[in-house]
Amino acid sequence: MAATPVWSVDPRTGKQREQVAVEATAREVDGAVRAAHSARAALADRTARAAFLRAAAELLDEAAAHVIEASDAETALGPGRLTGELARTTGQLRAFADAVDEGAYLDIRIDRPDPTAVPPRPELRRYKVPLGVVAVYAASNFPLAFSVPGGDTASALAAGCPVVVKAHPDHPATSELCASLLRRAAVSVGLPADVVAVVHGFDAGLELIRHPLVSAAGFTGSIRGGRALFDAAAARPVPIPFHGELGSLNPVVVTPAAAAERAEEIAAGLAGSVTLGVGQFCVKPGLVLVPEGADGDRLTGALTKALGETEPGVLLDHRMRENFIAGVRERAALPGVDAPVTPGSGGEHTVGAGYLTVPAGSLLEGGAYEVLLEECFGPVTVVVRYADQGEAGSVLGRLPGNLSATLHLSAAEADGGPGPAAELIEQVTALAGRILVNGWPTGVAVAPAQHHGGPYPAATSHSTSVGGTAVERWLRPVVYQSVPDPLLPAELREANPLGLPRRTTPGAP
């Protein structure tokens, strides 16, 4: 049977640019996984691992012009956006290199023996070890930061896990280019190139998740695709962890006092957040609760003006464009749903931004209105007009898990301590992994305290895919009880020859 070609496509025209590769066969997936598995021992060298991550960042920076040009040709995201994304990607690689050097991610704990304890406590020495080969499923909307050289890959490599990436079909040329740079970086520090590999094709993605030598997987994408892979990971003879980011509405609540204080300012920020990246951010605010009345009307009026002046944009591919137009049409057809600025087709290859409005009472009816509680990928949001905080709370109570939840409060509410604002904070904390006040969720800082995840379906685990603790997904703890010092891993020996941070519980005096 002839190999299936993999084409790079220009989303601005819908035309094929070049054949980049062919879809991987089951045998080729097996070869990539086995080669990665064989590279585990070399990647166990923490010094080489940190050097590799820094070398990868350096090569990506050196090739910045080429990487950005290739990525823009396949995604239409623009050089400005992609320049920032590349900086985020290389900064992330360097941050994980620093984490490897520091060693705190190993979470070393030593309990010295205490025969007087009840029950007696033996000597226990605990740290974390890498799981093995990690399968990474690249995202469409971040061709660098959540793709081949992105956070899942960087954190897995930092943990000591080789990676096989299933490339996203929207940017195969970018994927191949970045993979070649990462493989060159590995060789430059004495590691096998096979610590990173890329495969293409839908069937290759299924073969990857089922491969017996794959020990964990990371995914960013749709609920439908992510859930299928999650189920496949659980159905294996030996199930594996599947860390998926699947979808999010990212609700926003504007209190009456906040609308009275700065309706126009909130509208401007909302318009910018909804249209950033043509509405293709996983943390785009997709449901906004705005109070009824004159102040809420001022906010929606300003939002109408801002979105009405937004130029049409190009989505990542024509399939997404068709899904966006169909999704908006379905939502706008519901009784009581209005479109002050009609989102949808902006031309043969573009889409126009807009928003829909619905009374909270209609949304609470359920039934056909449930579709308004599902993510619509693209530059649209749903504004829900509510009568009081009780009605707003009822809407929030209907929402699934989310990556983020945002509250816009007045200055007095923000400083007021216990009260309605604190109650809102408590309610949205149950819904999301990141809570914002008087800001916008688009823009996820790469920082040690960051959490990018949330209750299902935002994520399939309680881990984060952004920030320093993302490395924890690819590790498992092992404890050594009463093991003689010469037989312990170097990380746990009494003399601490590697100078790693550790927490120690004293023994019996």
Coordinates of C-alpha atoms in Angstrom, one line a residue:
M1 CA 0.0 0.0 0.0
A2 CA 1.3 3.5 -1.0
A3 CA 2.5 5.7 1.9
T4 CA 0.1 8.5 2.7
P5 CA 1.7 11.9 2.2
V6 CA 1.8 14.6 4.8
W7 CA 1.3 18.1 3.3
S8 CA 2.0 21.5 4.7
V9 CA -1.1 23.7 3.9
D10 CA -1.4 27.5 3.8
P11 CA -4.5 28.4 5.9
R12 CA -4.7 31.8 4.2
T13 CA -5.5 30.1 0.9
G14 CA -6.3 26.5 1.7
K15 CA -3.6 25.3 -0.8
Q16 CA -1.0 22.7 -0.3
R17 CA 2.5 24.2 0.1
E18 CA 4.8 21.1 0.1
Q19 CA 4.9 17.5 1.1
V20 CA 6.7 17.3 4.4
A21 CA 6.7 13.6 5.2
V22 CA 4.6 10.5 5.0
E23 CA 2.3 9.1 7.7
A24 CA 4.2 6.6 9.9
T25 CA 3.3 3.0 9.7
A26 CA 2.9 0.8 12.8
R27 CA 6.4 -0.6 12.2
E28 CA 7.9 2.9 12.0
V29 CA 6.1 4.0 15.2
D30 CA 7.5 0.8 16.9
G31 CA 11.0 1.7 15.7
A32 CA 10.7 5.3 17.0
V33 CA 9.5 4.1 20.4
R34 CA 12.1 1.4 20.7
A35 CA 14.9 3.8 19.8
A36 CA 13.6 6.3 22.4
H37 CA 13.4 3.5 25.0
S38 CA 17.0 2.6 24.3
A39 CA 18.1 6.2 24.9
R40 CA 16.8 6.2 28.5
A41 CA 20.2 5.3 30.1
A42 CA 22.0 8.1 28.4
L43 CA 19.3 10.6 29.4
A44 CA 19.7 9.6 33.0
D45 CA 22.8 11.8 33.2
R46 CA 21.4 15.0 34.8
T47 CA 24.3 17.2 33.7
A48 CA 23.9 16.1 30.1
R49 CA 20.2 16.6 30.3
A50 CA 20.4 20.2 31.5
A51 CA 23.0 20.9 28.8
F52 CA 20.8 19.4 26.2
L53 CA 17.8 21.6 27.1
R54 CA 20.0 24.7 27.0
A55 CA 21.5 23.6 23.7
A56 CA 18.0 23.1 22.3
A57 CA 17.0 26.6 23.3
E58 CA 20.1 28.0 21.8
L59 CA 19.6 26.3 18.4
L60 CA 16.0 27.4 18.3
D61 CA 17.0 31.0 19.0
E62 CA 19.7 30.8 16.3
A63 CA 17.1 29.5 13.8
A64 CA 14.4 31.9 14.9
A65 CA 13.9 33.6 11.5
H66 CA 13.5 30.2 9.8
V67 CA 11.3 28.8 12.6
I68 CA 9.0 31.8 12.6
E69 CA 8.7 31.9 8.8
A70 CA 7.9 28.2 8.6
S71 CA 5.3 28.4 11.4
D72 CA 3.6 31.5 10.0
A73 CA 3.3 29.9 6.6
E74 CA 1.4 27.0 8.2
T75 CA -0.7 28.8 10.9
A76 CA -1.2 32.4 9.8
L77 CA -0.5 33.4 13.4
G78 CA 1.8 36.2 12.3
P79 CA 5.5 37.0 13.0
G80 CA 4.7 39.1 16.1
R81 CA 2.7 36.5 17.9
L82 CA 5.2 33.7 16.9
T83 CA 8.2 35.7 17.9
G84 CA 6.8 35.9 21.4
E85 CA 5.8 32.2 21.4
L86 CA 9.3 31.2 20.4
A87 CA 10.8 33.3 23.3
R88 CA 8.3 31.6 25.6
T89 CA 9.4 28.2 24.3
T90 CA 13.1 28.7 24.6
G91 CA 12.7 30.3 28.0
Q92 CA 10.7 27.3 29.1
L93 CA 13.5 25.0 28.0
R94 CA 16.1 27.0 29.9
A95 CA 13.8 27.1 33.0
F96 CA 13.6 23.3 33.0
A97 CA 17.4 23.1 32.6
D98 CA 17.7 25.2 35.8
A99 CA 15.2 22.9 37.5
V100 CA 17.3 19.8 36.6
D101 CA 20.4 21.5 38.0
E102 CA 18.7 22.4 41.2
G103 CA 17.2 18.9 41.7
A104 CA 14.3 19.9 44.0
Y105 CA 11.9 18.2 41.6
L106 CA 13.3 14.8 42.8
D107 CA 11.6 15.6 46.1
I108 CA 14.2 13.7 48.2
R109 CA 13.0 12.8 51.7
I110 CA 15.0 10.9 54.3
D111 CA 13.5 9.6 57.5
R112 CA 16.1 8.4 59.9
P113 CA 15.4 5.3 62.0
D114 CA 13.5 5.6 65.3
P115 CA 13.1 2.3 67.1
T116 CA 11.2 4.1 69.9
A117 CA 8.4 5.2 67.6
V118 CA 5.1 3.3 67.7
P119 CA 5.3 1.4 65.5
P120 CA 9.1 1.5 65.1
R121 CA 10.3 3.5 62.1
P122 CA 13.0 2.0 59.9
E123 CA 15.3 4.1 57.8
L124 CA 13.4 5.4 54.7
R125 CA 14.9 7.2 51.7
R126 CA 12.6 8.4 49.0
Y127 CA 13.0 10.1 45.6
K128 CA 11.4 10.2 42.2
V129 CA 12.5 8.3 39.0
P130 CA 11.4 8.9 35.4
L131 CA 8.6 6.8 34.0
G132 CA 10.1 6.0 30.6
V133 CA 9.1 7.0 27.1
V134 CA 6.5 9.7 26.9
A135 CA 4.1 10.2 24.0
V136 CA 3.3 13.9 23.3
Y137 CA 0.4 14.9 21.2
A138 CA 1.0 18.4 19.8
A139 CA -1.6 21.2 19.9
S140 CA -2.8 23.0 16.8
N141 CA -2.9 26.5 18.2
F142 CA 0.6 26.8 19.6
P143 CA 3.0 25.4 17.0
L144 CA 6.0 25.9 19.3
A145 CA 5.0 26.3 22.9
F146 CA 2.6 23.3 23.0
S147 CA 4.1 21.3 20.1
V148 CA 7.4 19.5 19.3
P149 CA 9.7 21.8 21.5
G150 CA 6.9 22.8 23.9
G151 CA 6.1 22.3 27.5
D152 CA 5.2 18.6 27.5
T153 CA 8.4 17.7 25.6
A154 CA 10.6 20.0 27.7
S155 CA 9.2 18.8 31.1
A156 CA 9.4 15.1 30.1
L157 CA 13.0 15.5 28.9
A158 CA 13.8 17.3 32.2
A159 CA 12.4 14.4 34.1
G160 CA 14.7 12.0 32.2
C161 CA 12.0 10.7 29.8
P162 CA 12.7 10.3 26.1
V163 CA 9.8 11.7 23.9
V164 CA 8.0 10.6 20.8
V165 CA 5.8 13.4 19.5
K166 CA 2.8 12.9 17.3
A167 CA 3.0 16.0 15.2
H168 CA -0.2 18.1 14.6
P169 CA -1.3 18.0 10.9
D170 CA -1.7 21.8 10.9
H171 CA 2.0 22.5 11.1
P172 CA 4.0 19.4 10.0
A173 CA 6.9 21.4 8.4
T174 CA 7.4 23.4 11.7
S175 CA 7.3 20.1 13.6
E176 CA 10.0 18.5 11.4
L177 CA 12.2 21.6 11.6
C178 CA 11.9 21.9 15.4
A179 CA 12.5 18.1 15.8
S180 CA 15.7 18.4 13.7
L181 CA 17.0 21.2 16.0
L182 CA 16.2 19.2 19.1
R183 CA 17.9 16.1 17.8
R184 CA 21.0 18.2 16.8
A185 CA 21.1 19.6 20.3
A186 CA 21.0 16.2 21.8
V187 CA 24.0 15.0 19.7
S188 CA 25.9 18.2 20.4
V189 CA 26.0 17.3 24.1
G190 CA 26.7 13.6 23.6
L191 CA 23.2 12.2 23.8
P192 CA 21.5 10.0 21.2
A193 CA 19.4 11.9 18.7
D194 CA 16.6 9.4 19.5
V195 CA 15.8 11.1 22.8
V196 CA 13.3 13.0 20.6
A197 CA 11.4 11.7 17.6
V198 CA 8.4 12.8 15.6
V199 CA 5.7 10.7 13.8
H200 CA 2.9 11.8 11.6
G201 CA -0.6 10.5 11.0
F202 CA -3.9 9.7 12.9
D203 CA -3.2 6.0 12.9
A204 CA 0.3 6.7 14.2
G205 CA -1.2 8.5 17.1
L206 CA -3.2 5.4 18.0
E207 CA -0.3 3.1 17.6
L208 CA 1.7 5.4 19.9
I209 CA -0.7 5.4 22.8
R210 CA -1.0 1.6 22.6
H211 CA 2.7 0.8 22.4
P212 CA 3.8 -1.3 25.4
L213 CA 7.0 0.7 25.9
V214 CA 5.2 4.1 26.1
S215 CA 4.9 4.9 29.8
A216 CA 2.8 8.1 29.8
A217 CA 1.2 10.6 27.5
G218 CA 0.6 14.4 27.3
F219 CA -2.1 15.9 25.1
T220 CA -3.5 19.3 24.3
G221 CA -6.6 19.5 22.0
S222 CA -10.3 18.8 21.7
I223 CA -12.5 16.9 24.2
R224 CA -13.4 14.4 21.6
G225 CA -9.9 13.6 20.5
G226 CA -8.4 13.7 24.0
R227 CA -11.1 11.5 25.5
A228 CA -10.6 8.9 22.8
L229 CA -6.8 8.8 23.6
F230 CA -7.5 8.9 27.4
D231 CA -9.8 5.8 27.0
A232 CA -7.2 4.0 24.9
A233 CA -4.5 4.7 27.6
A234 CA -6.8 3.3 30.3
A235 CA -7.8 0.2 28.1
R236 CA -4.2 -1.0 27.7
P237 CA -3.2 -4.2 29.4
V238 CA -1.0 -2.0 31.5
P239 CA -2.8 1.4 31.8
I240 CA -0.6 4.5 31.7
P241 CA -1.1 8.1 32.9
F242 CA -2.7 10.4 30.4
H243 CA -2.3 14.1 31.1
G244 CA -4.8 15.8 28.7
E245 CA -5.9 19.3 28.4
L246 CA -9.2 19.0 26.6
G247 CA -11.3 22.2 26.5
S248 CA -12.5 25.1 28.6
L249 CA -15.1 27.9 28.7
N250 CA -13.1 30.1 31.1
P251 CA -16.1 31.9 32.6
V252 CA -16.0 35.6 33.5
V253 CA -18.2 37.2 36.1
V254 CA -18.7 41.0 36.1
T255 CA -20.3 42.2 39.2
P256 CA -22.8 45.1 39.1
A257 CA -20.4 47.3 41.1
A258 CA -17.6 46.6 38.6
A259 CA -19.9 47.3 35.6
A260 CA -20.9 50.6 37.2
E261 CA -17.3 51.5 37.9
R262 CA -15.6 50.7 34.6
A263 CA -18.0 49.2 32.0
E264 CA -16.1 50.5 29.0
E265 CA -12.7 49.4 30.3
I266 CA -14.0 45.9 30.9
A267 CA -15.5 45.7 27.5
A268 CA -12.2 46.8 25.8
G269 CA -10.3 44.1 27.7
L270 CA -12.9 41.5 26.9
A271 CA -12.8 42.2 23.2
G272 CA -9.0 42.0 23.2
S273 CA -9.0 38.7 25.1
V274 CA -11.7 37.1 22.9
T275 CA -10.0 38.1 19.6
L276 CA -6.4 37.4 20.7
G277 CA -4.9 34.9 18.2
V278 CA -8.3 35.0 16.4
G279 CA -10.0 33.5 19.4
Q280 CA -7.8 30.3 19.3
F281 CA -6.4 30.4 22.8
C282 CA -7.4 27.6 25.2
V283 CA -8.1 30.2 27.9
K284 CA -10.2 32.5 25.7
P285 CA -13.2 33.8 27.8
G286 CA -16.1 31.9 26.3
L287 CA -18.9 32.7 28.7
V288 CA -19.3 36.1 30.4
L289 CA -21.8 36.9 33.1
V290 CA -22.9 40.6 32.8
P291 CA -25.6 42.2 35.0
E292 CA -28.9 43.3 33.7
G293 CA -29.6 47.0 33.7
A294 CA -28.0 50.3 32.4
D295 CA -24.5 49.5 33.5
G296 CA -24.5 46.1 31.8
D297 CA -25.9 47.8 28.7
R298 CA -23.0 50.2 28.7
L299 CA -20.6 47.3 28.8
T300 CA -22.3 45.4 26.0
G301 CA -22.6 48.6 23.9
A302 CA -18.9 49.2 24.2
L303 CA -18.2 45.5 23.4
T304 CA -20.4 45.8 20.3
K305 CA -18.3 48.7 19.1
A306 CA -15.0 47.1 19.8
L307 CA -15.8 43.8 18.2
G308 CA -17.5 45.5 15.3
E309 CA -14.3 47.2 14.5
T310 CA -12.2 44.0 14.6
E311 CA -10.8 42.9 11.2
P312 CA -11.6 39.4 10.0
G313 CA -8.8 36.8 10.7
V314 CA -7.6 33.4 9.5
L315 CA -8.1 30.3 11.6
L316 CA -5.5 27.6 11.8
D317 CA -7.2 25.5 9.1
H318 CA -10.4 25.4 7.0
R319 CA -11.9 22.6 9.0
M320 CA -11.8 24.7 12.1
R321 CA -13.3 27.6 10.1
E322 CA -16.2 25.4 9.0
N323 CA -16.7 24.1 12.6
F324 CA -16.7 27.7 13.9
I325 CA -19.2 28.9 11.4
A326 CA -21.5 25.9 12.1
G327 CA -21.1 26.2 15.8
V328 CA -22.0 29.9 15.8
R329 CA -25.0 29.3 13.5
E330 CA -26.3 26.6 15.9
R331 CA -26.0 28.8 18.9
A332 CA -27.5 31.9 17.3
A333 CA -30.6 30.0 16.2
L334 CA -31.7 29.3 19.8
P335 CA -34.8 31.2 20.9
G336 CA -33.8 34.3 23.0
V337 CA -30.2 34.3 21.7
D338 CA -29.2 37.5 20.0
A339 CA -26.1 38.4 18.1
P340 CA -25.3 42.2 18.5
V341 CA -22.2 41.5 16.4
T342 CA -22.7 38.4 14.3
P343 CA -19.6 36.2 14.4
G344 CA -19.0 33.9 11.4
S345 CA -17.7 34.0 7.9
G346 CA -15.6 37.1 7.1
G347 CA -14.7 36.0 3.6
E348 CA -13.6 32.9 1.7
H349 CA -10.7 32.1 4.1
T350 CA -11.4 34.3 7.1
V351 CA -13.9 34.6 10.0
G352 CA -15.3 37.7 11.7
A353 CA -15.4 38.1 15.5
G354 CA -18.6 38.7 17.4
Y355 CA -20.6 37.7 20.4
L356 CA -24.0 36.3 21.4
T357 CA -26.2 37.2 24.3
V358 CA -28.7 35.2 26.2
P359 CA -30.8 35.8 29.4
A360 CA -29.6 33.7 32.3
G361 CA -33.1 32.3 32.8
S362 CA -33.0 30.8 29.3
L363 CA -29.6 29.3 29.8
L364 CA -30.8 27.7 33.0
E365 CA -33.6 25.9 31.2
G366 CA -31.0 23.4 29.8
G367 CA -32.0 21.3 26.9
A368 CA -30.9 22.9 23.6
Y369 CA -29.2 25.7 25.5
E370 CA -26.6 23.2 26.8
V371 CA -24.6 23.9 23.7
L372 CA -23.9 27.4 25.0
L373 CA -21.9 25.7 27.8
E374 CA -19.5 24.0 25.3
E375 CA -16.4 25.6 24.0
C376 CA -16.7 27.2 20.5
F377 CA -13.1 27.5 19.1
G378 CA -12.7 30.9 17.5
P379 CA -13.4 34.6 18.1
V380 CA -16.8 34.4 19.8
T381 CA -18.0 34.6 23.3
V382 CA -21.5 34.3 25.0
V383 CA -22.7 37.1 27.2
V384 CA -25.2 35.9 29.8
R385 CA -27.3 38.7 31.4
Y386 CA -28.1 37.9 35.0
A387 CA -30.5 39.6 37.5
D388 CA -28.6 39.1 40.8
Q389 CA -25.8 37.1 42.3
G390 CA -28.1 34.2 43.0
E391 CA -28.9 33.8 39.3
A392 CA -25.2 34.2 38.4
G393 CA -24.3 31.5 40.9
S394 CA -26.9 29.2 39.4
V395 CA -25.3 29.6 36.0
L396 CA -21.8 28.9 37.5
G397 CA -23.3 25.8 39.1
R398 CA -24.1 24.4 35.6
L399 CA -20.6 24.7 34.3
P400 CA -18.1 21.9 33.7
G401 CA -14.5 22.1 34.8
N402 CA -12.4 24.9 33.4
L403 CA -8.8 26.0 33.0
S404 CA -9.5 29.5 34.4
A405 CA -12.3 31.6 36.0
T406 CA -12.2 35.4 36.1
L407 CA -14.0 37.9 38.4
H408 CA -14.2 41.6 37.6
L409 CA -14.8 43.4 40.9
S410 CA -15.1 47.0 41.9
A411 CA -12.2 48.5 44.0
A412 CA -14.4 48.4 47.1
E413 CA -15.3 44.7 46.5
A414 CA -11.7 43.8 45.9
D415 CA -10.7 45.2 49.3
G416 CA -13.8 44.2 51.2
G417 CA -12.9 40.9 52.7
P418 CA -15.7 38.4 53.5
G419 CA -18.9 39.0 51.5
P420 CA -20.3 38.4 48.1
A421 CA -17.0 38.7 46.3
A422 CA -15.4 36.1 48.7
E423 CA -18.4 33.9 48.0
L424 CA -17.8 34.2 44.3
I425 CA -14.1 33.3 44.8
E426 CA -15.1 30.2 46.7
Q427 CA -17.6 29.1 44.0
V428 CA -15.2 29.5 41.1
T429 CA -12.4 27.8 42.9
A430 CA -14.4 24.6 42.6
L431 CA -14.6 25.1 38.8
A432 CA -11.1 26.0 37.7
G433 CA -7.4 25.6 38.1
R434 CA -6.6 29.3 37.9
I435 CA -8.6 32.2 39.4
L436 CA -8.1 35.7 38.2
V437 CA -9.4 39.0 39.6
N438 CA -9.6 42.1 37.4
G439 CA -7.5 40.6 34.6
W440 CA -7.9 38.4 31.6
P441 CA -7.0 34.7 31.3
T442 CA -5.3 34.8 27.9
G443 CA -1.6 34.8 28.6
V444 CA -0.3 32.0 30.8
A445 CA 2.9 32.9 32.5
V446 CA 5.6 30.2 32.6
A447 CA 6.5 30.4 36.3
P448 CA 7.1 28.0 39.2
A449 CA 3.7 28.7 40.8
Q450 CA 1.7 28.4 37.6
H451 CA -1.1 25.9 37.2
H452 CA -2.6 25.2 33.7
G453 CA -5.2 22.5 34.3
G454 CA -8.5 22.1 36.1
P455 CA -11.4 19.8 36.8
Y456 CA -12.5 17.6 33.9
P457 CA -13.0 18.2 31.0
A458 CA -10.4 21.0 31.3
A459 CA -7.9 18.3 32.1
T460 CA -7.8 14.6 32.7
S461 CA -5.5 14.8 35.7
H462 CA -4.8 17.2 38.6
S463 CA -1.4 18.2 37.1
T464 CA -0.3 21.3 35.3
S465 CA 1.1 21.5 31.7
V466 CA 2.7 24.9 32.3
G467 CA 5.2 25.9 35.1
G468 CA 7.9 24.2 37.1
T469 CA 5.7 21.4 38.6
A470 CA 4.8 20.1 35.1
V471 CA 7.8 17.8 35.4
E472 CA 6.0 15.9 38.2
R473 CA 3.7 14.2 35.6
W474 CA 6.6 12.1 34.3
L475 CA 8.0 10.8 37.6
R476 CA 7.1 8.2 40.2
P477 CA 8.3 7.9 43.8
V478 CA 10.4 5.1 45.0
V479 CA 11.4 4.5 48.7
Y480 CA 14.4 2.5 49.8
Q481 CA 14.1 1.0 53.3
S482 CA 17.1 0.0 55.3
V483 CA 19.3 -0.2 52.1
P484 CA 23.0 -0.1 52.8
D485 CA 24.5 3.2 51.8
P486 CA 26.9 1.8 49.0
L487 CA 23.8 0.2 47.3
L488 CA 21.7 3.4 47.3
P489 CA 21.3 5.6 44.2
A490 CA 23.8 8.5 44.4
E491 CA 20.9 10.9 45.0
L492 CA 20.1 9.3 48.3
R493 CA 23.5 8.5 49.8
E494 CA 24.3 9.9 53.2
A495 CA 27.2 12.1 52.0
N496 CA 24.9 13.7 49.4
P497 CA 27.6 13.6 46.7
L498 CA 25.4 15.4 44.2
G499 CA 24.6 18.3 46.6
L500 CA 20.8 17.9 46.1
P501 CA 18.2 19.5 48.3
R502 CA 16.6 17.1 50.7
R503 CA 14.1 17.0 53.6
T504 CA 15.3 15.0 56.6
T505 CA 13.3 13.7 59.6
P506 CA 15.6 13.1 62.6
G507 CA 15.8 9.7 64.2
A508 CA 15.9 8.6 67.8
P509 CA 18.2 10.8 69.9

